[in-house]
mmCIF file of C-alpha atoms and ligand atoms in Angstrom:
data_model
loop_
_atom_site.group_PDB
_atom_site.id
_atom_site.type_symbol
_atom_site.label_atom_id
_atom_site.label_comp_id
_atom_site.label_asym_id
_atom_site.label_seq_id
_atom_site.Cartn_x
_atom_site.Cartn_y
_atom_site.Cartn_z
ATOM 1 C CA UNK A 6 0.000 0.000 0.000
ATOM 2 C CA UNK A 7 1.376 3.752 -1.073
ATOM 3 C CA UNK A 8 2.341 4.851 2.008
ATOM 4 C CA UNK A 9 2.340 9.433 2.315
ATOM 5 C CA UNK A 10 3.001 11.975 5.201
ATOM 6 C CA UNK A 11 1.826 15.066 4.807
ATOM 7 C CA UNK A 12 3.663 17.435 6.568
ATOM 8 C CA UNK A 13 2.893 20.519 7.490
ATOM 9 C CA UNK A 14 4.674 23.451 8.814
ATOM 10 C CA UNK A 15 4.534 26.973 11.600
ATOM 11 C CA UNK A 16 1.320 28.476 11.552
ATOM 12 C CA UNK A 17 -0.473 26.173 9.582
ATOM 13 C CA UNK A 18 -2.955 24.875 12.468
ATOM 14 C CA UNK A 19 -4.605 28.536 12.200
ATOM 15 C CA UNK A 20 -5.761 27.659 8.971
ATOM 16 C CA UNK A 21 -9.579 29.051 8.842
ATOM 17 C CA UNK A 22 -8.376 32.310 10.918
ATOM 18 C CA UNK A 23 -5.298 32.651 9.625
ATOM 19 C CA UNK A 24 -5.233 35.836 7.248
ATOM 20 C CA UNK A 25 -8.489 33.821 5.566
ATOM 21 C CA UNK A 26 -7.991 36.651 2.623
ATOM 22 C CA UNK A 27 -4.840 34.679 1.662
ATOM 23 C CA UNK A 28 -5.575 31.231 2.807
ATOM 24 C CA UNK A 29 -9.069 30.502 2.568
ATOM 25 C CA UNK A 30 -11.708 29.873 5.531
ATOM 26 C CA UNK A 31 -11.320 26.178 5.782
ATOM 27 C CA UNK A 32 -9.981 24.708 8.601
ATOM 28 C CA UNK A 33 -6.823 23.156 9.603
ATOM 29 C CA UNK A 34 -8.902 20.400 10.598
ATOM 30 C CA UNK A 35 -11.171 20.270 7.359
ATOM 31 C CA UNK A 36 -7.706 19.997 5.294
ATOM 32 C CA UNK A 37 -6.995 16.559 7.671
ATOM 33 C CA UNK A 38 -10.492 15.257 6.797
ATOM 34 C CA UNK A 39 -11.136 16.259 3.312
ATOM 35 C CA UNK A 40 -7.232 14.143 2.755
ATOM 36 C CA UNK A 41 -7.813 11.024 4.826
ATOM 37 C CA UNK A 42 -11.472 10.674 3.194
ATOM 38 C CA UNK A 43 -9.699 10.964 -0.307
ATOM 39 C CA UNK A 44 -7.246 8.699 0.799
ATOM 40 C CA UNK A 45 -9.635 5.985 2.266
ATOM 41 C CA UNK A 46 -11.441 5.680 -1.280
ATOM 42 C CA UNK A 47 -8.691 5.470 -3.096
ATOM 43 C CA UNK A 48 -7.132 2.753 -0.773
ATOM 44 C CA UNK A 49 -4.041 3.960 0.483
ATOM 45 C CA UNK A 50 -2.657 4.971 3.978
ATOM 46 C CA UNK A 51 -2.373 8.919 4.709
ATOM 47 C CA UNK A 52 -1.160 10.289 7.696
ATOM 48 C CA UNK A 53 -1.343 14.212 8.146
ATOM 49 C CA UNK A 54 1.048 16.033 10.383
ATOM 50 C CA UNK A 55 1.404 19.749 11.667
ATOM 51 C CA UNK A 56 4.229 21.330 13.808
ATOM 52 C CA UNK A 57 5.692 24.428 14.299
ATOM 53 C CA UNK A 58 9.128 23.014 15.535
ATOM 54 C CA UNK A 59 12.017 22.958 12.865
ATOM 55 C CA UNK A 60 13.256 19.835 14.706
ATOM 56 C CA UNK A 61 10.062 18.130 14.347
ATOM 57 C CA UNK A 62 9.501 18.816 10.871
ATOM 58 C CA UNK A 63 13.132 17.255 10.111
ATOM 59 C CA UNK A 64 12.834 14.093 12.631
ATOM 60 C CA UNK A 65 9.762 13.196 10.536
ATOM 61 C CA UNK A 66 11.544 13.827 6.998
ATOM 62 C CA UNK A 67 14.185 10.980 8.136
ATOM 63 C CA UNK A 68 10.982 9.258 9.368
ATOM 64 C CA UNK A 69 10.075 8.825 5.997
ATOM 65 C CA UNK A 70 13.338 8.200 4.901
ATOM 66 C CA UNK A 71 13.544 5.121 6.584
ATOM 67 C CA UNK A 72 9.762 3.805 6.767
ATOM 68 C CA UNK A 73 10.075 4.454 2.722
ATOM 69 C CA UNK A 74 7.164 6.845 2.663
ATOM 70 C CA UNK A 75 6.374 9.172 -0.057
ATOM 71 C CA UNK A 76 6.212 13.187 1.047
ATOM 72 C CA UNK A 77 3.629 16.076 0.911
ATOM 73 C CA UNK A 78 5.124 18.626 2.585
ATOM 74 C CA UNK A 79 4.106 22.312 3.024
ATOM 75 C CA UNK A 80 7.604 23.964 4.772
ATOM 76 C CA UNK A 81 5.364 27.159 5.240
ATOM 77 C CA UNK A 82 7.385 30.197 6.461
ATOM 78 C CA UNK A 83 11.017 27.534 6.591
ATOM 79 C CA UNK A 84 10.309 27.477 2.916
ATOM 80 C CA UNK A 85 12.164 30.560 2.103
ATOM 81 C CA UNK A 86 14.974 29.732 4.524
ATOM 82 C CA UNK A 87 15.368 26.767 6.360
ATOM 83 C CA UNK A 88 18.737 25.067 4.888
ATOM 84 C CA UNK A 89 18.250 22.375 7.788
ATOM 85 C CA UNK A 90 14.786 21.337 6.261
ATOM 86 C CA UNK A 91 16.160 21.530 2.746
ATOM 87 C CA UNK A 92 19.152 19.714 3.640
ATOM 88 C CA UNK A 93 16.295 16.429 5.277
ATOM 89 C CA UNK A 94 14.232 16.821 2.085
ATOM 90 C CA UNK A 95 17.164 16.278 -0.238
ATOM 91 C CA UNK A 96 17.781 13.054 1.613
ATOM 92 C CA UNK A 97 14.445 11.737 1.226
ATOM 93 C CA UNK A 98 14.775 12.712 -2.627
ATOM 94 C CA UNK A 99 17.990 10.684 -2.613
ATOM 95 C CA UNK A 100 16.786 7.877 -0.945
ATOM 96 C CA UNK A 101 14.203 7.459 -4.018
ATOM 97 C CA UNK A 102 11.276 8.944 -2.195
ATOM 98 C CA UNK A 103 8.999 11.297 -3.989
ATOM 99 C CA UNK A 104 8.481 14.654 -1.964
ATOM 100 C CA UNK A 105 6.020 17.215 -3.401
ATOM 101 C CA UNK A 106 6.449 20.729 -2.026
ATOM 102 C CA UNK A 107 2.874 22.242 -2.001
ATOM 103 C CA UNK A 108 1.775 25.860 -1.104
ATOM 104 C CA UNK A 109 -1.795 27.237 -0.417
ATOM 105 C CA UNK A 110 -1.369 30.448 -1.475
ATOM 106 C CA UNK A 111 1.361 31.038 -4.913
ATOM 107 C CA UNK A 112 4.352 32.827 -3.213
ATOM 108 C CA UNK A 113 5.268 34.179 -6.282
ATOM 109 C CA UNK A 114 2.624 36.539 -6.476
ATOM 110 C CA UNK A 115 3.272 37.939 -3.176
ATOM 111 C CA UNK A 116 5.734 39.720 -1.045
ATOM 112 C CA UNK A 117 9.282 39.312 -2.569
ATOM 113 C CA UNK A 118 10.877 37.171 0.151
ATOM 114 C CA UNK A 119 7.967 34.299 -0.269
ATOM 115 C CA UNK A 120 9.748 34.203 -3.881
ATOM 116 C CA UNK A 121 12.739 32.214 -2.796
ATOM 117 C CA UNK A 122 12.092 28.432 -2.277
ATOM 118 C CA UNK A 123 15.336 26.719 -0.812
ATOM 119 C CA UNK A 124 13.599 22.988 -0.666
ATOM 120 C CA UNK A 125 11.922 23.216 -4.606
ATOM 121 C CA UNK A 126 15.566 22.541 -6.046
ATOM 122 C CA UNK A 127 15.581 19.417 -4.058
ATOM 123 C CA UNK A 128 11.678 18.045 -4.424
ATOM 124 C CA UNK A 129 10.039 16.184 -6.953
ATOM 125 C CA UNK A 130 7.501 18.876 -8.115
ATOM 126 C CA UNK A 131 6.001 21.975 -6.477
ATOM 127 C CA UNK A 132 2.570 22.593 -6.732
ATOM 128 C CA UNK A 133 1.159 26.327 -5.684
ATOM 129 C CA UNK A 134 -2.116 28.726 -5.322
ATOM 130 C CA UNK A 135 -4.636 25.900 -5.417
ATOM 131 C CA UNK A 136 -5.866 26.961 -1.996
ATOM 132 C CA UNK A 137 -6.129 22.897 -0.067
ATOM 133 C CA UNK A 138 -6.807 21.734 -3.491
ATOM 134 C CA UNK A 139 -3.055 21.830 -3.614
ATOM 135 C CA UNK A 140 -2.057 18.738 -1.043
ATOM 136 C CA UNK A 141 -5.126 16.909 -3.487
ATOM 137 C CA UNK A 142 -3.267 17.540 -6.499
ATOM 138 C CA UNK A 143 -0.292 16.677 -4.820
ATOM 139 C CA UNK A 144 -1.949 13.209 -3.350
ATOM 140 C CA UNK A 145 -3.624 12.950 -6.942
ATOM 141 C CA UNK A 146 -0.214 12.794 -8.560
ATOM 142 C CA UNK A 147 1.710 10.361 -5.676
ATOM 143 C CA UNK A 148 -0.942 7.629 -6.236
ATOM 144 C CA UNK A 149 -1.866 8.118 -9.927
HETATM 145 C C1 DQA B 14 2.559 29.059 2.534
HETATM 146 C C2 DQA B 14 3.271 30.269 1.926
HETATM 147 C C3 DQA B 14 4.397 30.729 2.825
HETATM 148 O O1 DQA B 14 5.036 31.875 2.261
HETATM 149 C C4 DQA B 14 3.863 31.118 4.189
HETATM 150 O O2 DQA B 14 4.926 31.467 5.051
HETATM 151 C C5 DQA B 14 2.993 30.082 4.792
HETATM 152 C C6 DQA B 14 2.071 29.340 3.944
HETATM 153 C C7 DQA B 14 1.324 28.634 1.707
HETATM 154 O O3 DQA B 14 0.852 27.531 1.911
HETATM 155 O O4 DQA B 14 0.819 29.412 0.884
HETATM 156 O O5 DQA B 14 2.959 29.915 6.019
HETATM 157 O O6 DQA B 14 3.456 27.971 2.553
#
């Protein structure tokens, strides 16, 4: 069975009051269920993850290193600088493991430090400004 975390990143369990303008008004929550229903009917195991801890983030990255798991991940604000999380995606990359880097909003359209990705170089794909539809397209793609 496809095996995917989907990792999320600081600030992300605000989704639905976060800046809703930006990121939509659907829960942080509503994002875990509309992905495990989607993953249930389609048959494979999901398992959804939120921190706002660097540390965490990267101690799950090897966790899918070594449990052979593809990766959703959104890096949220460590996108634009974390060379400790880009540095954990590449090896999950190198170990053969897809990781998708997804983003609710597009970053490119916005402020010009949100332009700089330092984990895209090092992920499968990127896929950006779907709103949540974004970790669906991303799922879409790691089971098609
Ligand atoms: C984000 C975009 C980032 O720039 C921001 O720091 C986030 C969310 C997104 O999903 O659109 O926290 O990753």
């Amino acid at each position: 069975m496809t095996k995917v975390l989907v990792l999320n990143g600081p600030n992300l369990n605000r989704l639905g009051s976060r800046e809703p303008d930006v990121y939509g008004s659907a829960s942080y929550a509503d994002l875990v269920s509309s992905l495990t229903s989607y993953a249930t009917n389609a048959n494979f195991d999901v398992d959804v993850r939120q921190t706002n801890d660097e540390a965490e983030l990267i101690a799950w990255l090897h966790e899918a290193v070594d449990t052979k798991s593809d990766v959703i991940i959104n890096p949220a604000a460590f996108t634009h600088y974390s060379y400790a999380l880009r540095d954990a995606c590449a090896i999950v990359t190198s170990s053969g493991q897809r990781l998708i880097e997804v983003h609710i909003s597009n970053p490119h359209a916005r402020e010009e430090f949100r332009h700089t990705s330092v984990i895209s170089a090092v992920a499968t794909g990127v896929i950006a400004g779907f709103g949540q539809n974004s970790y669906l397209l991303a799922l879409q793609q790691l089971t098609h």
